[in-house]
Each structure stands twice: as structure tokens, then as C-alpha cells.
């Protein structure tokens, strides 16, 4: 049984599967994009260079280039590594309808970061590379913590999507209501608090992601 898949040409011999290996359904044939096409499409939609994806997947750049161009096959192990680096399951990568998105992130599945009376949700899971996005909820009296904080030197946009909060930016208080937004550098000391009687919801958007935190680490420092 063969563990190789996704080639556009049969000119490259397929490696023999080891006894007991598990086969994966072959990628779509001539009537649609094959695995190499899909890997390339998803990689480009993520803004990843070939070298960056190869590094994240733990495979060589030459292998990935040959895979995308249909000159080699992907073993089950390689498929899993490449899919994981793209933020997909192997099944999603084999589905030629998946090219522009890593899929829906359900509210109940969002990684969470506890705040002082509030919750921060991680939205920008890998492989999103250019943006760092969080959603937050602040119950009355909640805040990001007693201290102001900084992180990296990125452009940060803060948006209030429900209720009202006070953003303290370098010692100046800004009362922010639903629909309000403010942009600042993330290395300027800042803090968010909700002194009002109703809950609030907010978004933080950073570009580029701050280097001292990873977007997928729900235990990292809160903003």
C-alpha cells in the first residue's frame, strides 16, 4: 500500500511503503488542483515564503519546492508536518476547496488569557504572520491589570465593539465607546479599564506581531 500522494506526474518513482504503513487518499486528479497546487496556494494566501514554510514544517526548501511543482510526492509524515505548519489538518489540505482560509475559529475554541476581571481571546493563530489580533471582554471593574505595560514596537489599533472602557495611554485617559478606535505604538505604556456599570468588548490589532509574545501562547503576558 502506498503512502505517497499528490503528484502531477508519474515520472518520479513512488517510494515503497513500509509494511504496516497507513495509506492516505490520493489528492484530486486532472479535474482539479492537486496537493502541490494547494500547498502553494495556501502558502501564498498566508503570506509565507517557501523557505519560511519549509522551516516551520521541518522539511527542506528543495523538497517543498518540488512538492509544489509536482516533481515529488509527500509521505504521510511530510503531509502532516506541512499541514500543521499551514494551520490545517491533513484532510483540510487535501480538500481543494481550502485555499484562502485556515477555517472557522469557533468562539468556544478560542485560546483565552485571563485578565484582571476580564478575558482576552487569541484570534490570530498560526500561520497568520502579519497581524496579531485579540478580542477582549471587560466586566464592570475589570482591567488589563494594575500596571501599564508595553510590548515590542508595533503599530497597535484598539477598537471598542461594545460598551465603554478607559484606555490610559502614556498617562492620558481616553474614554472609548462602542465604535471608537485609537492607534498608537505598542512601546508606549498603556492600560485598559472598565469603570462603567456595563460590560465592554474590545479588539487589539497589532502589525507586525510583537516579537516578545507568540500569538498562539494563551499563557503569555496580557495587554
PDB file of C-alpha atoms in Angstrom:
ATOM      1  CA  UNK A   1       0.000   0.000   0.000  1.00  0.00           C
ATOM      2  CA  UNK A   2       1.465   3.394  -0.957  1.00  0.00           C
ATOM      3  CA  UNK A   3       1.858   6.269   1.467  1.00  0.00           C
ATOM      4  CA  UNK A   4       2.749   8.775  -1.239  1.00  0.00           C
ATOM      5  CA  UNK A   5       0.280  11.227  -2.759  1.00  0.00           C
ATOM      6  CA  UNK A   6      -0.331  14.405  -4.622  1.00  0.00           C
ATOM      7  CA  UNK A   7       1.957  14.302  -7.651  1.00  0.00           C
ATOM      8  CA  UNK A   8       1.030  15.708 -11.035  1.00  0.00           C
ATOM      9  CA  UNK A   9       3.335  13.395 -12.889  1.00  0.00           C
ATOM     10  CA  UNK A  10       4.250   9.750 -12.612  1.00  0.00           C
ATOM     11  CA  UNK A  11       7.762  10.358 -13.929  1.00  0.00           C
ATOM     12  CA  UNK A  12       9.159  10.316 -10.375  1.00  0.00           C
ATOM     13  CA  UNK A  13       9.070   6.806  -8.938  1.00  0.00           C
ATOM     14  CA  UNK A  14       6.960   6.425  -5.835  1.00  0.00           C
ATOM     15  CA  UNK A  15       8.694   5.183  -2.723  1.00  0.00           C
ATOM     16  CA  UNK A  16       7.587   1.806  -1.499  1.00  0.00           C
ATOM     17  CA  UNK A  17       5.526   1.896   1.694  1.00  0.00           C
ATOM     18  CA  UNK A  18       6.845   0.117   4.706  1.00  0.00           C
ATOM     19  CA  UNK A  19       4.823  -2.853   5.976  1.00  0.00           C
ATOM     20  CA  UNK A  20       2.011  -1.673   8.202  1.00  0.00           C
ATOM     21  CA  UNK A  21       2.074   1.898   6.888  1.00  0.00           C
ATOM     22  CA  UNK A  22      -1.220   3.744   6.530  1.00  0.00           C
ATOM     23  CA  UNK A  23      -2.350   4.993   3.147  1.00  0.00           C
ATOM     24  CA  UNK A  24      -3.870   8.441   2.676  1.00  0.00           C
ATOM     25  CA  UNK A  25      -6.493   9.073  -0.011  1.00  0.00           C
ATOM     26  CA  UNK A  26      -4.880  10.476  -3.115  1.00  0.00           C
ATOM     27  CA  UNK A  27      -5.239  14.125  -3.992  1.00  0.00           C
ATOM     28  CA  UNK A  28      -7.588  15.243  -6.738  1.00  0.00           C
ATOM     29  CA  UNK A  29      -6.532  14.309 -10.227  1.00  0.00           C
ATOM     30  CA  UNK A  30      -6.666  16.050 -13.595  1.00  0.00           C
ATOM     31  CA  UNK A  31     -10.129  17.516 -12.967  1.00  0.00           C
ATOM     32  CA  UNK A  32      -8.879  19.856 -10.238  1.00  0.00           C
ATOM     33  CA  UNK A  33      -5.873  21.187  -8.314  1.00  0.00           C
ATOM     34  CA  UNK A  34      -3.561  18.604  -6.790  1.00  0.00           C
ATOM     35  CA  UNK A  35      -1.754  18.657  -3.465  1.00  0.00           C
ATOM     36  CA  UNK A  36       1.214  20.679  -4.706  1.00  0.00           C
ATOM     37  CA  UNK A  37      -1.075  23.351  -6.126  1.00  0.00           C
ATOM     38  CA  UNK A  38      -2.984  23.557  -2.867  1.00  0.00           C
ATOM     39  CA  UNK A  39       0.141  23.786  -0.730  1.00  0.00           C
ATOM     40  CA  UNK A  40       1.399  26.650  -2.902  1.00  0.00           C
ATOM     41  CA  UNK A  41      -1.983  28.430  -2.861  1.00  0.00           C
ATOM     42  CA  UNK A  42      -2.396  28.210   0.902  1.00  0.00           C
ATOM     43  CA  UNK A  43       1.212  29.231   1.489  1.00  0.00           C
ATOM     44  CA  UNK A  44       0.790  32.340  -0.644  1.00  0.00           C
ATOM     45  CA  UNK A  45      -2.534  33.208   0.998  1.00  0.00           C
ATOM     46  CA  UNK A  46      -0.742  33.081   4.371  1.00  0.00           C
ATOM     47  CA  UNK A  47       1.973  35.421   3.148  1.00  0.00           C
ATOM     48  CA  UNK A  48       4.643  32.779   3.744  1.00  0.00           C
ATOM     49  CA  UNK A  49       7.777  32.382   1.692  1.00  0.00           C
ATOM     50  CA  UNK A  50       8.726  28.898   0.601  1.00  0.00           C
ATOM     51  CA  UNK A  51      11.691  28.996   2.978  1.00  0.00           C
ATOM     52  CA  UNK A  52       9.531  30.128   5.919  1.00  0.00           C
ATOM     53  CA  UNK A  53       7.020  27.327   5.412  1.00  0.00           C
ATOM     54  CA  UNK A  54       9.779  24.739   4.984  1.00  0.00           C
ATOM     55  CA  UNK A  55      11.387  25.889   8.229  1.00  0.00           C
ATOM     56  CA  UNK A  56       8.084  25.823  10.116  1.00  0.00           C
ATOM     57  CA  UNK A  57       7.297  22.341   8.796  1.00  0.00           C
ATOM     58  CA  UNK A  58      10.759  20.944   9.422  1.00  0.00           C
ATOM     59  CA  UNK A  59      11.303  19.983   5.791  1.00  0.00           C
ATOM     60  CA  UNK A  60      13.831  21.199   3.248  1.00  0.00           C
ATOM     61  CA  UNK A  61      13.097  24.085   0.897  1.00  0.00           C
ATOM     62  CA  UNK A  62      14.060  21.919  -2.066  1.00  0.00           C
ATOM     63  CA  UNK A  63      11.558  19.234  -1.061  1.00  0.00           C
ATOM     64  CA  UNK A  64       8.790  21.795  -0.645  1.00  0.00           C
ATOM     65  CA  UNK A  65       9.598  23.398  -3.997  1.00  0.00           C
ATOM     66  CA  UNK A  66       9.486  20.014  -5.722  1.00  0.00           C
ATOM     67  CA  UNK A  67       6.214  19.178  -3.972  1.00  0.00           C
ATOM     68  CA  UNK A  68       4.568  22.429  -5.065  1.00  0.00           C
ATOM     69  CA  UNK A  69       5.740  21.898  -8.629  1.00  0.00           C
ATOM     70  CA  UNK A  70       4.570  18.298  -8.789  1.00  0.00           C
ATOM     71  CA  UNK A  71       8.048  16.807  -9.051  1.00  0.00           C
ATOM     72  CA  UNK A  72       7.837  14.739  -5.885  1.00  0.00           C
ATOM     73  CA  UNK A  73       5.296  13.159  -3.596  1.00  0.00           C
ATOM     74  CA  UNK A  74       4.519  13.769   0.063  1.00  0.00           C
ATOM     75  CA  UNK A  75       4.714  10.974   2.572  1.00  0.00           C
ATOM     76  CA  UNK A  76       2.088  10.806   5.297  1.00  0.00           C
ATOM     77  CA  UNK A  77       4.615  12.198   7.756  1.00  0.00           C
ATOM     78  CA  UNK A  78       5.571  15.102   5.485  1.00  0.00           C
ATOM     79  CA  UNK A  79       1.934  15.839   4.744  1.00  0.00           C
ATOM     80  CA  UNK A  80       1.176  16.124   8.447  1.00  0.00           C
ATOM     81  CA  UNK A  81       4.124  18.466   9.009  1.00  0.00           C
ATOM     82  CA  UNK A  82       3.258  20.754   6.105  1.00  0.00           C
ATOM     83  CA  UNK A  83      -0.440  20.834   7.020  1.00  0.00           C
ATOM     84  CA  UNK A  84       0.339  21.679  10.646  1.00  0.00           C
ATOM     85  CA  UNK A  85       2.684  24.491   9.592  1.00  0.00           C
ATOM     86  CA  UNK A  86      -0.153  25.923   7.481  1.00  0.00           C
ATOM     87  CA  UNK A  87      -2.616  25.655  10.352  1.00  0.00           C
ATOM     88  CA  UNK A  88      -4.624  22.913   8.669  1.00  0.00           C
ATOM     89  CA  UNK A  89      -5.354  19.268   9.219  1.00  0.00           C
ATOM     90  CA  UNK A  90      -4.137  16.844   6.546  1.00  0.00           C
ATOM     91  CA  UNK A  91      -7.755  16.330   5.484  1.00  0.00           C
ATOM     92  CA  UNK A  92      -8.229  20.075   5.028  1.00  0.00           C
ATOM     93  CA  UNK A  93      -5.058  20.321   2.972  1.00  0.00           C
ATOM     94  CA  UNK A  94      -6.308  17.504   0.742  1.00  0.00           C
ATOM     95  CA  UNK A  95      -9.585  19.391   0.200  1.00  0.00           C
ATOM     96  CA  UNK A  96      -9.086  21.609  -2.833  1.00  0.00           C
ATOM     97  CA  UNK A  97     -11.748  23.996  -1.515  1.00  0.00           C
ATOM     98  CA  UNK A  98      -9.405  25.108   1.268  1.00  0.00           C
ATOM     99  CA  UNK A  99      -7.063  27.738  -0.136  1.00  0.00           C
ATOM    100  CA  UNK A 100      -7.894  31.143   1.330  1.00  0.00           C
ATOM    101  CA  UNK A 101      -8.602  30.465   4.981  1.00  0.00           C
ATOM    102  CA  UNK A 102      -7.461  28.290   7.829  1.00  0.00           C
ATOM    103  CA  UNK A 103     -11.106  27.700   8.659  1.00  0.00           C
ATOM    104  CA  UNK A 104     -13.586  28.941  11.205  1.00  0.00           C
ATOM    105  CA  UNK A 105     -12.382  29.534  14.755  1.00  0.00           C
ATOM    106  CA  UNK A 106     -15.434  28.908  16.926  1.00  0.00           C
ATOM    107  CA  UNK A 107     -15.893  31.199  19.903  1.00  0.00           C
ATOM    108  CA  UNK A 108     -15.747  28.298  22.327  1.00  0.00           C
ATOM    109  CA  UNK A 109     -12.438  27.125  20.830  1.00  0.00           C
ATOM    110  CA  UNK A 110     -10.521  30.403  21.183  1.00  0.00           C
ATOM    111  CA  UNK A 111      -7.446  30.238  23.431  1.00  0.00           C
ATOM    112  CA  UNK A 112      -8.010  32.530  26.412  1.00  0.00           C
ATOM    113  CA  UNK A 113      -5.803  34.773  28.514  1.00  0.00           C
ATOM    114  CA  UNK A 114      -7.223  35.774  31.915  1.00  0.00           C
ATOM    115  CA  UNK A 115      -7.194  39.474  32.723  1.00  0.00           C
ATOM    116  CA  UNK A 116      -7.962  41.284  35.976  1.00  0.00           C
ATOM    117  CA  UNK A 117     -11.700  40.575  35.927  1.00  0.00           C
ATOM    118  CA  UNK A 118     -11.840  40.137  32.157  1.00  0.00           C
ATOM    119  CA  UNK A 119     -10.850  37.682  29.440  1.00  0.00           C
ATOM    120  CA  UNK A 120      -8.666  38.067  26.385  1.00  0.00           C
ATOM    121  CA  UNK A 121      -9.156  35.767  23.393  1.00  0.00           C
ATOM    122  CA  UNK A 122      -6.486  34.861  20.869  1.00  0.00           C
ATOM    123  CA  UNK A 123      -7.813  35.203  17.310  1.00  0.00           C
ATOM    124  CA  UNK A 124      -4.631  35.235  15.220  1.00  0.00           C
ATOM    125  CA  UNK A 125      -3.478  31.644  15.467  1.00  0.00           C
ATOM    126  CA  UNK A 126      -0.586  30.450  13.298  1.00  0.00           C
ATOM    127  CA  UNK A 127       0.066  30.590  10.419  1.00  0.00           C
ATOM    128  CA  UNK A 128      -1.121  34.218  10.444  1.00  0.00           C
ATOM    129  CA  UNK A 129       2.160  36.125  10.302  1.00  0.00           C
ATOM    130  CA  UNK A 130       1.478  39.792   9.516  1.00  0.00           C
ATOM    131  CA  UNK A 131      -1.154  40.527  12.171  1.00  0.00           C
ATOM    132  CA  UNK A 132      -1.651  39.813  15.855  1.00  0.00           C
ATOM    133  CA  UNK A 133      -5.330  40.021  16.801  1.00  0.00           C
ATOM    134  CA  UNK A 134      -7.054  39.638  20.156  1.00  0.00           C
ATOM    135  CA  UNK A 135     -10.603  40.136  21.390  1.00  0.00           C
ATOM    136  CA  UNK A 136     -11.321  41.047  24.990  1.00  0.00           C
ATOM    137  CA  UNK A 137     -14.253  41.298  27.376  1.00  0.00           C
ATOM    138  CA  UNK A 138     -14.235  43.557  30.433  1.00  0.00           C
ATOM    139  CA  UNK A 139     -16.872  43.202  33.089  1.00  0.00           C
ATOM    140  CA  UNK A 140     -17.572  46.295  35.249  1.00  0.00           C
ATOM    141  CA  UNK A 141     -14.451  46.993  37.290  1.00  0.00           C
ATOM    142  CA  UNK A 142     -12.211  44.789  35.123  1.00  0.00           C
ATOM    143  CA  UNK A 143      -8.901  45.882  33.636  1.00  0.00           C
ATOM    144  CA  UNK A 144      -5.747  44.570  31.959  1.00  0.00           C
ATOM    145  CA  UNK A 145      -4.092  44.759  35.370  1.00  0.00           C
ATOM    146  CA  UNK A 146      -2.895  47.355  37.871  1.00  0.00           C
ATOM    147  CA  UNK A 147       0.159  48.389  35.841  1.00  0.00           C
ATOM    148  CA  UNK A 148       0.710  49.951  32.468  1.00  0.00           C
ATOM    149  CA  UNK A 149       2.640  47.757  30.073  1.00  0.00           C
ATOM    150  CA  UNK A 150       4.490  47.828  26.748  1.00  0.00           C
ATOM    151  CA  UNK A 151       5.282  45.129  24.181  1.00  0.00           C
ATOM    152  CA  UNK A 152       7.611  45.452  21.216  1.00  0.00           C
ATOM    153  CA  UNK A 153       7.388  48.426  18.867  1.00  0.00           C
ATOM    154  CA  UNK A 154       4.413  47.597  16.657  1.00  0.00           C
ATOM    155  CA  UNK A 155       1.508  49.659  15.414  1.00  0.00           C
ATOM    156  CA  UNK A 156      -1.441  48.811  17.603  1.00  0.00           C
ATOM    157  CA  UNK A 157      -5.082  49.615  16.910  1.00  0.00           C
ATOM    158  CA  UNK A 158      -7.548  49.373  19.770  1.00  0.00           C
ATOM    159  CA  UNK A 159     -11.248  49.139  18.887  1.00  0.00           C
ATOM    160  CA  UNK A 160     -14.262  49.112  21.206  1.00  0.00           C
ATOM    161  CA  UNK A 161     -17.013  46.889  19.826  1.00  0.00           C
ATOM    162  CA  UNK A 162     -19.464  47.047  22.748  1.00  0.00           C
ATOM    163  CA  UNK A 163     -19.858  49.167  25.885  1.00  0.00           C
ATOM    164  CA  UNK A 164     -17.226  51.666  27.032  1.00  0.00           C
ATOM    165  CA  UNK A 165     -13.735  51.494  28.536  1.00  0.00           C
ATOM    166  CA  UNK A 166     -10.977  53.890  29.517  1.00  0.00           C
ATOM    167  CA  UNK A 167      -7.675  53.478  27.703  1.00  0.00           C
ATOM    168  CA  UNK A 168      -4.788  55.119  29.531  1.00  0.00           C
ATOM    169  CA  UNK A 169      -2.028  55.906  27.060  1.00  0.00           C
ATOM    170  CA  UNK A 170       1.213  57.376  28.383  1.00  0.00           C
ATOM    171  CA  UNK A 171      -0.619  58.949  31.317  1.00  0.00           C
ATOM    172  CA  UNK A 172      -3.555  60.316  29.318  1.00  0.00           C
ATOM    173  CA  UNK A 173      -7.040  58.808  29.756  1.00  0.00           C
ATOM    174  CA  UNK A 174      -9.242  58.254  26.711  1.00  0.00           C
ATOM    175  CA  UNK A 175     -12.872  57.263  27.239  1.00  0.00           C
ATOM    176  CA  UNK A 176     -13.627  54.915  24.369  1.00  0.00           C
ATOM    177  CA  UNK A 177     -17.192  53.992  23.447  1.00  0.00           C
ATOM    178  CA  UNK A 178     -18.677  51.463  21.040  1.00  0.00           C
ATOM    179  CA  UNK A 179     -17.319  52.085  17.559  1.00  0.00           C
ATOM    180  CA  UNK A 180     -14.384  54.207  18.755  1.00  0.00           C
ATOM    181  CA  UNK A 181     -10.832  53.275  17.836  1.00  0.00           C
ATOM    182  CA  UNK A 182      -7.367  54.613  18.551  1.00  0.00           C
ATOM    183  CA  UNK A 183      -3.965  53.855  17.076  1.00  0.00           C
ATOM    184  CA  UNK A 184      -0.640  54.028  18.935  1.00  0.00           C
ATOM    185  CA  UNK A 185       2.742  52.358  19.189  1.00  0.00           C
ATOM    186  CA  UNK A 186       2.857  49.298  21.415  1.00  0.00           C
ATOM    187  CA  UNK A 187       6.014  50.551  23.176  1.00  0.00           C
ATOM    188  CA  UNK A 188       4.002  53.416  24.687  1.00  0.00           C
ATOM    189  CA  UNK A 189       2.811  52.467  28.213  1.00  0.00           C
ATOM    190  CA  UNK A 190      -0.900  51.654  28.156  1.00  0.00           C
ATOM    191  CA  UNK A 191      -3.681  50.069  30.193  1.00  0.00           C
ATOM    192  CA  UNK A 192      -7.377  49.327  29.674  1.00  0.00           C
ATOM    193  CA  UNK A 193     -10.012  49.500  32.421  1.00  0.00           C
ATOM    194  CA  UNK A 194     -13.792  49.403  32.607  1.00  0.00           C
ATOM    195  CA  UNK A 195     -15.045  51.717  35.372  1.00  0.00           C
ATOM    196  CA  UNK A 196     -18.567  51.685  33.987  1.00  0.00           C
ATOM    197  CA  UNK A 197     -21.682  49.753  35.010  1.00  0.00           C
ATOM    198  CA  UNK A 198     -21.959  47.551  31.938  1.00  0.00           C
ATOM    199  CA  UNK A 199     -19.612  45.103  30.282  1.00  0.00           C
ATOM    200  CA  UNK A 200     -17.467  46.013  27.300  1.00  0.00           C
ATOM    201  CA  UNK A 201     -15.900  44.192  24.371  1.00  0.00           C
ATOM    202  CA  UNK A 202     -12.755  45.278  22.530  1.00  0.00           C
ATOM    203  CA  UNK A 203     -10.235  44.292  19.866  1.00  0.00           C
ATOM    204  CA  UNK A 204      -6.450  44.690  19.775  1.00  0.00           C
ATOM    205  CA  UNK A 205      -4.803  44.565  16.338  1.00  0.00           C
ATOM    206  CA  UNK A 206      -1.015  44.694  16.018  1.00  0.00           C
ATOM    207  CA  UNK A 207       1.182  44.842  12.943  1.00  0.00           C
ATOM    208  CA  UNK A 208       3.679  43.319  12.883  1.00  0.00           C
ATOM    209  CA  UNK A 209       3.173  40.830  15.722  1.00  0.00           C
ATOM    210  CA  UNK A 210       5.217  41.858  18.712  1.00  0.00           C
ATOM    211  CA  UNK A 211       8.395  39.776  18.993  1.00  0.00           C
ATOM    212  CA  UNK A 212       8.195  39.235  22.742  1.00  0.00           C
ATOM    213  CA  UNK A 213       4.950  37.277  22.513  1.00  0.00           C
ATOM    214  CA  UNK A 214       3.618  34.497  20.279  1.00  0.00           C
ATOM    215  CA  UNK A 215       0.037  34.744  19.130  1.00  0.00           C
ATOM    216  CA  UNK A 216      -0.687  31.128  19.927  1.00  0.00           C
ATOM    217  CA  UNK A 217       0.508  31.222  23.556  1.00  0.00           C
ATOM    218  CA  UNK A 218      -2.521  31.692  25.785  1.00  0.00           C
ATOM    219  CA  UNK A 219      -0.306  31.938  28.863  1.00  0.00           C
ATOM    220  CA  UNK A 220       1.723  34.858  27.585  1.00  0.00           C
ATOM    221  CA  UNK A 221       1.657  38.355  29.110  1.00  0.00           C
ATOM    222  CA  UNK A 222      -1.640  40.167  28.709  1.00  0.00           C
ATOM    223  CA  UNK A 223      -2.008  43.574  27.178  1.00  0.00           C
TER     224      UNK A 223
END
